[in-house]
Coordinates of C-alpha atoms in Angstrom, one line a residue:
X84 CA -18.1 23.8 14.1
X85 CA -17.3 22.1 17.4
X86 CA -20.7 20.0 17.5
X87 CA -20.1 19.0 14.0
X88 CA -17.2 17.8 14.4
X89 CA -18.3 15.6 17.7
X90 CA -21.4 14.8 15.4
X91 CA -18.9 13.4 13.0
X92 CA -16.4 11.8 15.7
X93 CA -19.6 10.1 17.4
X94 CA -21.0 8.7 13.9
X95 CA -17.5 7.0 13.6
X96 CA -16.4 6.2 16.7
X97 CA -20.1 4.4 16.9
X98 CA -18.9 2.1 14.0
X99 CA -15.9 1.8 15.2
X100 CA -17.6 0.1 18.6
X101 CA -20.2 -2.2 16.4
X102 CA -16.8 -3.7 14.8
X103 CA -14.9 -4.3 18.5
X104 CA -18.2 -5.9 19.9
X105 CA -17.0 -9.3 17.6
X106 CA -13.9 -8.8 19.7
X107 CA -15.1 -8.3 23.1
X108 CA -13.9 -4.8 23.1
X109 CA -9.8 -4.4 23.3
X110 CA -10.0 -1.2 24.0
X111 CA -11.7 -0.7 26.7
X112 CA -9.2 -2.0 29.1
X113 CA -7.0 0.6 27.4
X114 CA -9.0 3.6 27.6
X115 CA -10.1 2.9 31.1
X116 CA -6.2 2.9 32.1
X117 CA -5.5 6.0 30.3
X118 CA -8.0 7.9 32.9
X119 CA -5.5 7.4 35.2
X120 CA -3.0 8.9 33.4
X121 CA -1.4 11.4 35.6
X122 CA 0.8 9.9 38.5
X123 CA 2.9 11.6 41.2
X124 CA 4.8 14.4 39.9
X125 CA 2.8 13.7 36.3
X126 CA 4.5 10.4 35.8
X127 CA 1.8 8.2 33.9
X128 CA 1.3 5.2 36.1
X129 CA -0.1 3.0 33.8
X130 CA 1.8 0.0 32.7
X131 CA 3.4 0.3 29.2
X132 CA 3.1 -3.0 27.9
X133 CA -0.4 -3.8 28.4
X134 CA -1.7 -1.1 26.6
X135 CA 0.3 -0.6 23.5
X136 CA -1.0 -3.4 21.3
X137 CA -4.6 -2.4 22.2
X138 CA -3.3 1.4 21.2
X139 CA -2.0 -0.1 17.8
X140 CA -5.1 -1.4 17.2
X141 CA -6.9 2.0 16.9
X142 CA -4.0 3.6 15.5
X143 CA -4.7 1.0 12.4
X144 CA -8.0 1.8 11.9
X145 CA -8.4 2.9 8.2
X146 CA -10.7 6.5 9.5
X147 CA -7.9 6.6 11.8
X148 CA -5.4 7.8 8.6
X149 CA -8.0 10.0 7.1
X150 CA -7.1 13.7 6.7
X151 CA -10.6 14.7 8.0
X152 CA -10.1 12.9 11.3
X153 CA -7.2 15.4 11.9
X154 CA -9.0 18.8 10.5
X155 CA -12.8 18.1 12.5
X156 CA -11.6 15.8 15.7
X157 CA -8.2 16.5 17.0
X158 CA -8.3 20.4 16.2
X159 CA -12.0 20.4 17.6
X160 CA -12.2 22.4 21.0
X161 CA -14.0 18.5 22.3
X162 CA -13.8 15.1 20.4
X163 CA -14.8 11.8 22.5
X164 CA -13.8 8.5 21.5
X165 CA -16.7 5.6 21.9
X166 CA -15.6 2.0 23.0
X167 CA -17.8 0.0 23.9
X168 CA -19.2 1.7 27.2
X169 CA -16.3 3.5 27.7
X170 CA -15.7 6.9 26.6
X171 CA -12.7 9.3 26.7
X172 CA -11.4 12.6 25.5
X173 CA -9.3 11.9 22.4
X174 CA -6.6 14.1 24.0
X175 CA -6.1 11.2 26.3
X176 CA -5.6 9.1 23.9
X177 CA -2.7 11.7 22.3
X178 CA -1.2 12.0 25.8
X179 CA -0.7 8.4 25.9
X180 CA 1.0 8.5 23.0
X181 CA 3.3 11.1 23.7
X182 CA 3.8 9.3 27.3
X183 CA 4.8 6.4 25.3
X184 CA 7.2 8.2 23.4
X185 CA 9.2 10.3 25.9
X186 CA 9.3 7.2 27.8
X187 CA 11.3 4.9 24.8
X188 CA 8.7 2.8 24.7
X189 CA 8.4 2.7 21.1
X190 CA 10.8 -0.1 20.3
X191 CA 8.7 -2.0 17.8
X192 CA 8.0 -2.4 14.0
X193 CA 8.8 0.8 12.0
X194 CA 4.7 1.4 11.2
X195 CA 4.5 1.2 15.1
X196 CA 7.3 3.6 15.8
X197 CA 5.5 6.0 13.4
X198 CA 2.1 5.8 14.9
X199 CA 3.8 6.7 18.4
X200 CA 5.3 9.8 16.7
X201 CA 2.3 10.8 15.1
X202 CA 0.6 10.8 18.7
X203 CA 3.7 12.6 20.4
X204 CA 3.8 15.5 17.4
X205 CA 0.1 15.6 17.6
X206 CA -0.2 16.4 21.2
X207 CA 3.1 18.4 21.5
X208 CA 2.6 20.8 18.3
X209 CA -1.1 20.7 19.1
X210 CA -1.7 21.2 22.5
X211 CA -2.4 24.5 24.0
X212 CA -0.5 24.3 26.9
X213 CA 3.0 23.5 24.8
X214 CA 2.2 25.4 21.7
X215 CA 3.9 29.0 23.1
X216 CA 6.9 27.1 23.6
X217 CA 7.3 25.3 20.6
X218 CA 9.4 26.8 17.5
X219 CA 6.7 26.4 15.4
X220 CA 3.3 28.0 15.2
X221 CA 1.3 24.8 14.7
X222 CA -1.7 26.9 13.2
X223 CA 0.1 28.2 9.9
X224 CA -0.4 26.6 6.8
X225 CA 2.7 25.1 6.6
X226 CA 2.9 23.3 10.2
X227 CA -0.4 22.0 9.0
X228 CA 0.2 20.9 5.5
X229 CA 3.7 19.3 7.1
X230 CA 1.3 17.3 9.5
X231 CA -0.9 16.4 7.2
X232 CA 2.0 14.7 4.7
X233 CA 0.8 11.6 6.6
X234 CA -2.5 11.3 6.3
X235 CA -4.5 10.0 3.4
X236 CA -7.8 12.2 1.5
X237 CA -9.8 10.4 -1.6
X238 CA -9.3 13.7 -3.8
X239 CA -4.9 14.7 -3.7
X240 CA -6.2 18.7 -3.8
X241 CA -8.0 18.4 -0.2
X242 CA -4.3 18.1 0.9
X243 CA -4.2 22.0 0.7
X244 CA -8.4 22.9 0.7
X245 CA -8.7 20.7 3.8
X246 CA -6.7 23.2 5.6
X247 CA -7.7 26.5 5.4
X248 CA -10.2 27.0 7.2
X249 CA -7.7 25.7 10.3
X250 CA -4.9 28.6 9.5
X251 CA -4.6 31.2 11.8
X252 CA -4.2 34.3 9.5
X253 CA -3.1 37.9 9.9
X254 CA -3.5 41.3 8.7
X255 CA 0.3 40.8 7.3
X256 CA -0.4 37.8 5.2
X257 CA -3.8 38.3 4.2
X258 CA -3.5 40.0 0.6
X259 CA -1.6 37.6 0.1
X260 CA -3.8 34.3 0.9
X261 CA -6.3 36.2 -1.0
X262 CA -4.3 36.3 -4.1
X263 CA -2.9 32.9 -3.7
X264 CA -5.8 31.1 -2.6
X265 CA -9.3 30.5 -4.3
X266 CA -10.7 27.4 -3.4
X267 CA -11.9 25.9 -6.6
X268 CA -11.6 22.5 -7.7
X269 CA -11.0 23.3 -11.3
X270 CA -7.6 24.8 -10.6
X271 CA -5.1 22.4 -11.9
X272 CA -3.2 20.5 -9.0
X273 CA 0.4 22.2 -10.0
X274 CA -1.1 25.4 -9.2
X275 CA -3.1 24.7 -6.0
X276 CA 0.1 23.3 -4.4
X277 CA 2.3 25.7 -5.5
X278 CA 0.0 28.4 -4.2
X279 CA 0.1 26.7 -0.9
X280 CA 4.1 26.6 -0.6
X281 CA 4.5 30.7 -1.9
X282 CA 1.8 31.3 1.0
X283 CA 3.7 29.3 3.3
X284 CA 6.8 31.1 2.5
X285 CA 5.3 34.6 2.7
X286 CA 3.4 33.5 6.2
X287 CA 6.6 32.5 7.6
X288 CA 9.1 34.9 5.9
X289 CA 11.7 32.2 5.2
X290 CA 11.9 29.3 2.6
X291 CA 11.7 26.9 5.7
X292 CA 9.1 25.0 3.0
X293 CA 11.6 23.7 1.3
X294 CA 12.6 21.1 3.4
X295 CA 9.5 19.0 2.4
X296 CA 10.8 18.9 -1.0
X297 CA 11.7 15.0 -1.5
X298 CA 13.1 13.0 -4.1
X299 CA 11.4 13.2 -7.6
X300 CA 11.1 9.0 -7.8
X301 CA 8.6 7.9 -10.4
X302 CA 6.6 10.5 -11.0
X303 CA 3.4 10.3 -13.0
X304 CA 2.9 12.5 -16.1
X305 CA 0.0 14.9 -13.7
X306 CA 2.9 15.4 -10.7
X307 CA 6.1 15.9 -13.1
X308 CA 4.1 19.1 -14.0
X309 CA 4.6 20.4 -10.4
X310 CA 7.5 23.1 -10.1
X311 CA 10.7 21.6 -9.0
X312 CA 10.6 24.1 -5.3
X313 CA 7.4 22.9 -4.6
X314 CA 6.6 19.9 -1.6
X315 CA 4.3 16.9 -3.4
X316 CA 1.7 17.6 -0.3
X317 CA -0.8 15.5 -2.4
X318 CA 1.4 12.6 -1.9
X319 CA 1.4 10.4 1.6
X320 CA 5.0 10.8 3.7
X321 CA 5.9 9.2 6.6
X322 CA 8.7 11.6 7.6
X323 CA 7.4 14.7 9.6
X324 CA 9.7 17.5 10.1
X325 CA 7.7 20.7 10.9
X326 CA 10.9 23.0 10.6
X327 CA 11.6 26.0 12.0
X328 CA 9.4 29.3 11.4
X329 CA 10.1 31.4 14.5
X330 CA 12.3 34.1 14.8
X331 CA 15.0 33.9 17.7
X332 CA 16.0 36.0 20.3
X333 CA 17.7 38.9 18.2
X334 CA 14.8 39.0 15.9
X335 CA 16.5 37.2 12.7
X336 CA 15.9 34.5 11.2
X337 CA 18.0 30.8 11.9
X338 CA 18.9 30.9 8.3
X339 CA 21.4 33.8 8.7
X340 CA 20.2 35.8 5.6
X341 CA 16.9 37.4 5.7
X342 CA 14.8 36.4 2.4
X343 CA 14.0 38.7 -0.2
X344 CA 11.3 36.9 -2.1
X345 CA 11.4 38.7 -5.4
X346 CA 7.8 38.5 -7.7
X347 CA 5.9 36.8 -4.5
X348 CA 2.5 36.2 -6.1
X349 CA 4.3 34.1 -9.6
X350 CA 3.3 30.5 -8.9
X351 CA 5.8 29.3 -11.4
X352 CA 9.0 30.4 -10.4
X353 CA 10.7 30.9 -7.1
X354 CA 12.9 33.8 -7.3
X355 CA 15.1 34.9 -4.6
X356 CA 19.1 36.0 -3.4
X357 CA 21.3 32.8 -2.6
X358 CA 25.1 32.0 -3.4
X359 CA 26.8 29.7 -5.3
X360 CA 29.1 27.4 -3.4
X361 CA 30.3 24.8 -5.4
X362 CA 30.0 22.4 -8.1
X363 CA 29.7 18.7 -7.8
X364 CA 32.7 16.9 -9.4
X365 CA 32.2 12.9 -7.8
X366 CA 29.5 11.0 -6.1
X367 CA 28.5 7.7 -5.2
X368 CA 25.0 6.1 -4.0
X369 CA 24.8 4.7 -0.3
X370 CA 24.5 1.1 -0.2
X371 CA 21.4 -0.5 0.1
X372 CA 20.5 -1.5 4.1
X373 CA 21.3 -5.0 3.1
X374 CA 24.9 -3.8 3.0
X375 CA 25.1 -4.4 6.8
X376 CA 25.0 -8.4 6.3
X377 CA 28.1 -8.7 5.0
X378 CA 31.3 -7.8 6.7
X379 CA 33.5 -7.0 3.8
X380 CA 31.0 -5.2 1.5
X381 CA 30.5 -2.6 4.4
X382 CA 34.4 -2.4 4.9
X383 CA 34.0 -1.9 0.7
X384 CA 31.6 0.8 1.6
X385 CA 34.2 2.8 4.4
X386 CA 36.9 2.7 2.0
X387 CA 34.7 4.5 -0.6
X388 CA 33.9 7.0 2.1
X389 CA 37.6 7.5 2.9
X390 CA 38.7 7.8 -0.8
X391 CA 36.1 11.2 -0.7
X392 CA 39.2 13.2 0.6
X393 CA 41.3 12.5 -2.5
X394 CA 38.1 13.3 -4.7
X395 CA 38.2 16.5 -5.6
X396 CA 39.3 18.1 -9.4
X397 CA 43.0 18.3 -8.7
X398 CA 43.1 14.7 -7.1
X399 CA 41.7 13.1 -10.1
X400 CA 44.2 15.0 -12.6
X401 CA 46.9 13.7 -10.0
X402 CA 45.5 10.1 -10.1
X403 CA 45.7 9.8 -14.2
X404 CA 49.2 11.1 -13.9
X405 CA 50.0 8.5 -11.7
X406 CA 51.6 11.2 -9.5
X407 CA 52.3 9.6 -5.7
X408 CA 50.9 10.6 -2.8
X409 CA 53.3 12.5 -0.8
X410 CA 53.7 14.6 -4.7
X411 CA 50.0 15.3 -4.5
X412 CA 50.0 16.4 -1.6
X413 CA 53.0 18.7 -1.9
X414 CA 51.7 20.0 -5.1
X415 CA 48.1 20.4 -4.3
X416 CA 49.2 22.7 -0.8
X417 CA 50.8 24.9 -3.1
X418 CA 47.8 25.6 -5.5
X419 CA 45.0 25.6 -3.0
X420 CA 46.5 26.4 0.4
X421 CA 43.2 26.3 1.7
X422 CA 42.7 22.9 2.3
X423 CA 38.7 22.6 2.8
X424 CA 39.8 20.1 5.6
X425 CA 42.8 18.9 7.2
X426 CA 43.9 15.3 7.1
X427 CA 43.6 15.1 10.8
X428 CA 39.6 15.9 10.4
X429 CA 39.0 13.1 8.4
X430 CA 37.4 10.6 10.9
X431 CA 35.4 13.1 12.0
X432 CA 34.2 14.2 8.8
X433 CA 33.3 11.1 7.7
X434 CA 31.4 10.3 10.4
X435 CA 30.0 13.5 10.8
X436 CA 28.6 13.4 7.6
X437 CA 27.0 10.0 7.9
X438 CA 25.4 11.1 10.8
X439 CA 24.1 14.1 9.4
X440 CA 23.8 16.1 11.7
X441 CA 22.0 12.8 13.7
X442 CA 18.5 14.0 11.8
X443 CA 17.0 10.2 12.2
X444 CA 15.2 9.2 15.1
X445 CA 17.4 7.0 17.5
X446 CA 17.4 6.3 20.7
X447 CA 20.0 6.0 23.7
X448 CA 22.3 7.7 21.9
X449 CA 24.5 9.8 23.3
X450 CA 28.1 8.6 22.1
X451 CA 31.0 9.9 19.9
X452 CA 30.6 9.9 16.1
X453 CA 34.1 9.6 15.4
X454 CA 34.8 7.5 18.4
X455 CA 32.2 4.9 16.7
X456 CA 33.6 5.5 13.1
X457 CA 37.2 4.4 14.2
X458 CA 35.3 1.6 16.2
X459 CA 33.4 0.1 13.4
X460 CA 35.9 0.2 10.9
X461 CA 38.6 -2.2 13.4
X462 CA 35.6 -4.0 13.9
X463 CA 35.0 -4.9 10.4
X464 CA 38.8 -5.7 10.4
X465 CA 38.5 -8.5 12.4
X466 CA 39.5 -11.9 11.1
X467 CA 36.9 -14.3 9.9
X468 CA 34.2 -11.6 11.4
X469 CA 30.5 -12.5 11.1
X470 CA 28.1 -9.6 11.8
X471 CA 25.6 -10.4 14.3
X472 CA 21.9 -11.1 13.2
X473 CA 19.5 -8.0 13.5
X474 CA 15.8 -7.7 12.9
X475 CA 14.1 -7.0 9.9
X476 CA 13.0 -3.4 9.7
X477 CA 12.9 -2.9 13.1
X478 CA 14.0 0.3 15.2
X479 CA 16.6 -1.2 17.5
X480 CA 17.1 -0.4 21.1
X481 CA 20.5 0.7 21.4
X482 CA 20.0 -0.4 24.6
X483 CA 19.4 -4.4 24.4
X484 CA 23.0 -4.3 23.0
X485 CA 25.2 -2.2 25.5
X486 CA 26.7 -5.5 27.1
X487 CA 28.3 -6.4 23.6
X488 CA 31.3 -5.1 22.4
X489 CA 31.6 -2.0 21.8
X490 CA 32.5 -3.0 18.2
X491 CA 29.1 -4.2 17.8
X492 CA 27.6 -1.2 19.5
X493 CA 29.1 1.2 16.6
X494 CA 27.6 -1.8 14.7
X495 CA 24.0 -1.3 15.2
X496 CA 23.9 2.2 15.8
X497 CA 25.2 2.4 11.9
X498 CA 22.5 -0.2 11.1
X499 CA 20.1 1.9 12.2
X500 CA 21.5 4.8 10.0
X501 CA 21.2 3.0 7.2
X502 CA 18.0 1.9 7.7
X503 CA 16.1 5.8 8.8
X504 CA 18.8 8.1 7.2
X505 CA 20.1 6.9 4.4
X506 CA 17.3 6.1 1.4
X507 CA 17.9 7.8 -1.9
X508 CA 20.9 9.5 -0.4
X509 CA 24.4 9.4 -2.4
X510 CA 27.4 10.7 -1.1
X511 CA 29.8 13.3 -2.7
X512 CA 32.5 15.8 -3.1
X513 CA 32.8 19.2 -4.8
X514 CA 35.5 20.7 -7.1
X515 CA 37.0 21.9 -3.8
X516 CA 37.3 19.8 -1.7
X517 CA 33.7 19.8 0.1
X518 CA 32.0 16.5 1.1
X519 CA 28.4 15.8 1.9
X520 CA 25.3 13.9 1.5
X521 CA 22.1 14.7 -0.4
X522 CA 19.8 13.6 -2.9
X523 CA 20.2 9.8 -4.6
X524 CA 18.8 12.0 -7.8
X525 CA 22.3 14.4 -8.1
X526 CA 24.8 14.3 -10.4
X527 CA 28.1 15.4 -11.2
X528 CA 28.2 19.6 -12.1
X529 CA 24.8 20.0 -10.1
X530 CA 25.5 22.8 -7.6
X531 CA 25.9 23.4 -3.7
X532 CA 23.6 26.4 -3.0
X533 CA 23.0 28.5 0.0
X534 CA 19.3 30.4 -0.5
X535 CA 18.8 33.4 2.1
X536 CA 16.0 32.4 3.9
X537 CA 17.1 29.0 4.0
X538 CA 19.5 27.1 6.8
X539 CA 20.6 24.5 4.8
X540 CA 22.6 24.0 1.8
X541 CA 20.0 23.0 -1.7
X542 CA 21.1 21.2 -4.3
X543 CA 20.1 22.7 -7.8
X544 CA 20.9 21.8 -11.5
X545 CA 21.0 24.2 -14.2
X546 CA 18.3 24.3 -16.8
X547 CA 17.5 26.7 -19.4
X548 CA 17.6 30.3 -17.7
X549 CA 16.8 29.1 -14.3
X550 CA 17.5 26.2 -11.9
X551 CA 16.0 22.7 -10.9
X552 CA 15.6 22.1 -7.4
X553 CA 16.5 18.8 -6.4
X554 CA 16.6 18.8 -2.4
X555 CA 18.5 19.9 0.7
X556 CA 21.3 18.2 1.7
X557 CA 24.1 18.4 4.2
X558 CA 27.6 19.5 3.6
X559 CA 30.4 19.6 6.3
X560 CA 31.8 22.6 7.6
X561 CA 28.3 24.8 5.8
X562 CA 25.7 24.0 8.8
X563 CA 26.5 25.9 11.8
X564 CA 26.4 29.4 10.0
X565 CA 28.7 31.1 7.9
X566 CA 31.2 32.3 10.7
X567 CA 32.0 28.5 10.5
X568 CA 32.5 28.1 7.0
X569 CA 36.0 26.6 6.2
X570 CA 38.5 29.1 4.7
X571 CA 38.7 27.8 1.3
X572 CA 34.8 28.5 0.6
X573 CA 34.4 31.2 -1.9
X574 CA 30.9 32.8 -2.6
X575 CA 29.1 33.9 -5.6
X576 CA 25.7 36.0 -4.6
X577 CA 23.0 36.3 -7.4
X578 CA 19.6 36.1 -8.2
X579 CA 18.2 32.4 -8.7
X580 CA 15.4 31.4 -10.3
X581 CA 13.8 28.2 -9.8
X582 CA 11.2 26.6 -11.8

């Protein structure tokens, strides 16, 4: 397999070269810095700037996307790239990228922030020097179908068959691929995907698959078909996330509650314990990333955040009674003296919950969410304030700004939330009390759901005698494990069926 897949590397790395001889070669200046990679102390000692736009330009190259590039060159145990009358490992190539990476050097135009990732998860989940370390095992079938979200294949099924001859499989597992898996193009897509994501759950032992599930946007009549639990893998993603499908140091699982996956071979429903947390009872979309041109429609926006706290079932009852305030209050203490926050958490929760966790790729950042919440919102109070000009689309350098204000600091590091973290997201509250962010798709009674086997809380909506799954989402005061959970949480455990 390994000189097949240099055969097939060589054939298109050699057109590759007959299209750069009409422009004198850009890469070989590149590539013949990247030999000298390794510096003192493995610093690279190349010079960042004159070699990214030549690294760009390969990264662009149409064979460069294909799923096949991945599966026959990077995995191979030797892949050379041909420029010209230079020639290099493609590893060195990878390790540039990743330099590039851990050295912020990525500031540019989202497509060119993603190619640098790419390179970075490619030689850090790849690479058998950093694979032991690394809380996933990058040769299960779910690291690679995560991986391969991003890359594109001419027929959507190859997203799973393209794989398996890459998995690393053992005695555990192996019934169970051979029930699942029959590599026939005549299956219907619904059921070659969602024999990949049961696999995937039975390989790792956790539902850690589920957090490729993304918004159900304009699906065609062939993907609605799919079951609700399972990843579009056919589809191309730009977000990676390759989860978490280790155990840790006392043997258990991250999610807390071990799984007990219940009729394991059923491709059409996923069938496990979980508990019911909450309903939904109010939520509102996040703005659009235009919302941070204008001053007072993102002040609009806080005050929509703030009024989450006085959201929940009683509130509203108290609101159409026209009942004040400091009565609300008084009365609401007495019926629920478990408060699922105090009033004194609210910055925090707010901004915690914007922040998510910080689950969006930003640099330089290091500072206080609340601090930039409180920050942000006097900002916006100023008189006659006009916000500064940003780029378009751009990943912004927290950096370039930290001689301003720090007004408009808190200012562009929410810009850049809106712009990574927040598409398709709405905001909301439950009936007691609990706030969060999730799915744009939700809507009021969907329910907060904690599955064993899962660390995060699910969004699901009711249908028929099962569940729809929606998407994961976050919800203060449930991430950190349940010896965290706030007081007023009450639990229902029970069987759920999702189809």
């Amino acid at each position: 397999m390994a000189k097949t897949a240099f055969d097939i590397v060589d054939k298109v790395c050699h057109a590759a070269r007959e299209a750069d001889r009409e422009s004198k070669d850009p890469m070989v200046e590149m590539l013949s810095m990247f030999s000298g990679l390794k510096g003192e102390r493995g610093e690279p000692r190349f010079k960042l700037e004159d070699t990214q736009q030549d690294l760009f330009k390969l990264l662009r190259r149409p064979w460069f996307q294909r799923k096949w590039v991945f599966q026959e060159a990077v995995l191979a145990p030797e892949s050379t790239v041909y420029c010209g009358a230079e020639t290099r490992p493609l590893p060195s190539i990878l390790e540039a990228g990743h330099s590039l990476h851990r050295h912020r050097a990525w500031c540019h135009t989202r497509e060119e922030f993603l190619m640098i990732r790419d390179l970075h998860l490619l030689w850090s989940y790849f690479s058998p020097e950093t694979n032991n370390e690394l809380p996933v095992d990058s040769r299960t079938l779910l690291a690679l179908l995560a991986f391969l979200r991003t890359k594109c294949s001419t027929d959507p099924k190859d997203a799973v068959f393209s794989v398996l001859g890459l998995i690393k499989r053992n005695e555990q597992t192996n019934d169970s691929f051979q029930a699942l898996f029959k590599a026939d193009y005549r299956r219907p897509l619904r059921d070659i995907l969602a024999s990949a994501t049961k696999y995937a759950i039975i390989e790792t032992e956790t539902l850690d698959v589920l957090r490729f599930v993304q918004p159900k946007l304009n699906e065609d009549a062939e993907t609605s078909q799919i079951p609700s639990w399972v990843p579009r893998w056919h589809l191309r993603h730009e977000d990676i996330d390759m989860g978490v499908n280790r155990m840790g140091p006392n043997g258990e699982f991250v999610s807390g509650a071990k799984l007990e996956l219940i009729d394991p071979h059923d491709v059409a429903v996923l069938k496990c314990r979980g508990e019911i947390i909450d309903d939904i009872c109010y939520r509102f979309d996040a703005p659009g990333k235009d919302v941070v041109k204008d001053a007072s429609a993102l002040a609009a926006f806080f005050k929509n955040m703030r009024s989450l706290f006085r959201r929940d079932i009683l509130s509203q009852v108290f609101e159409s009674t026209a009942i004040d305030d400091a009565q609300a209050t008084r009365i609401r203490n007495a019926i629920l003296p478990n408060r699922m926050y105090s009033v004194d958490e609210e910055s925090a929760v707010i901004s915690s919950t914007l922040m998510m966790g910080r689950q969006y790729p930003m640099q330089e950042y290091r500072g206080d969410e609340t601090d930039d919440l409180i920050r942000l919102e006097s900002y916006l109070n100023e008189p006659g304030l006009v916000l500064p000009a940003l780029p378009e689309d751009e990943v912004i350098p927290t950096s370039t700004f930290k001689d301003r204000s720090p007004g408009e600091q808190a200012f562009v590091r929410f810009t850049m939330i809106m712009r990574l973290a927040l598409h398709h997201r709405a905001l909301f509250t439950t009936s007691r009390g609990l706030i969060g962010i999730g799915p744009s798709t939700m809507e009021v009674c969907d329910i907060i759901t904690m599955l064993h086997g899962f660390s995060l809380p699910v969004v699901l909506r009711p249908k028929g005698d099962g569940y729809e799954f929606l998407e994961s989402c976050y919800v203060h005061g449930l991430m950190e494990g349940r010896d965290g959970w706030p007081a007023g949480v009450v639990t229902k455990e029970e069987i759920i069926s999702i189809r």
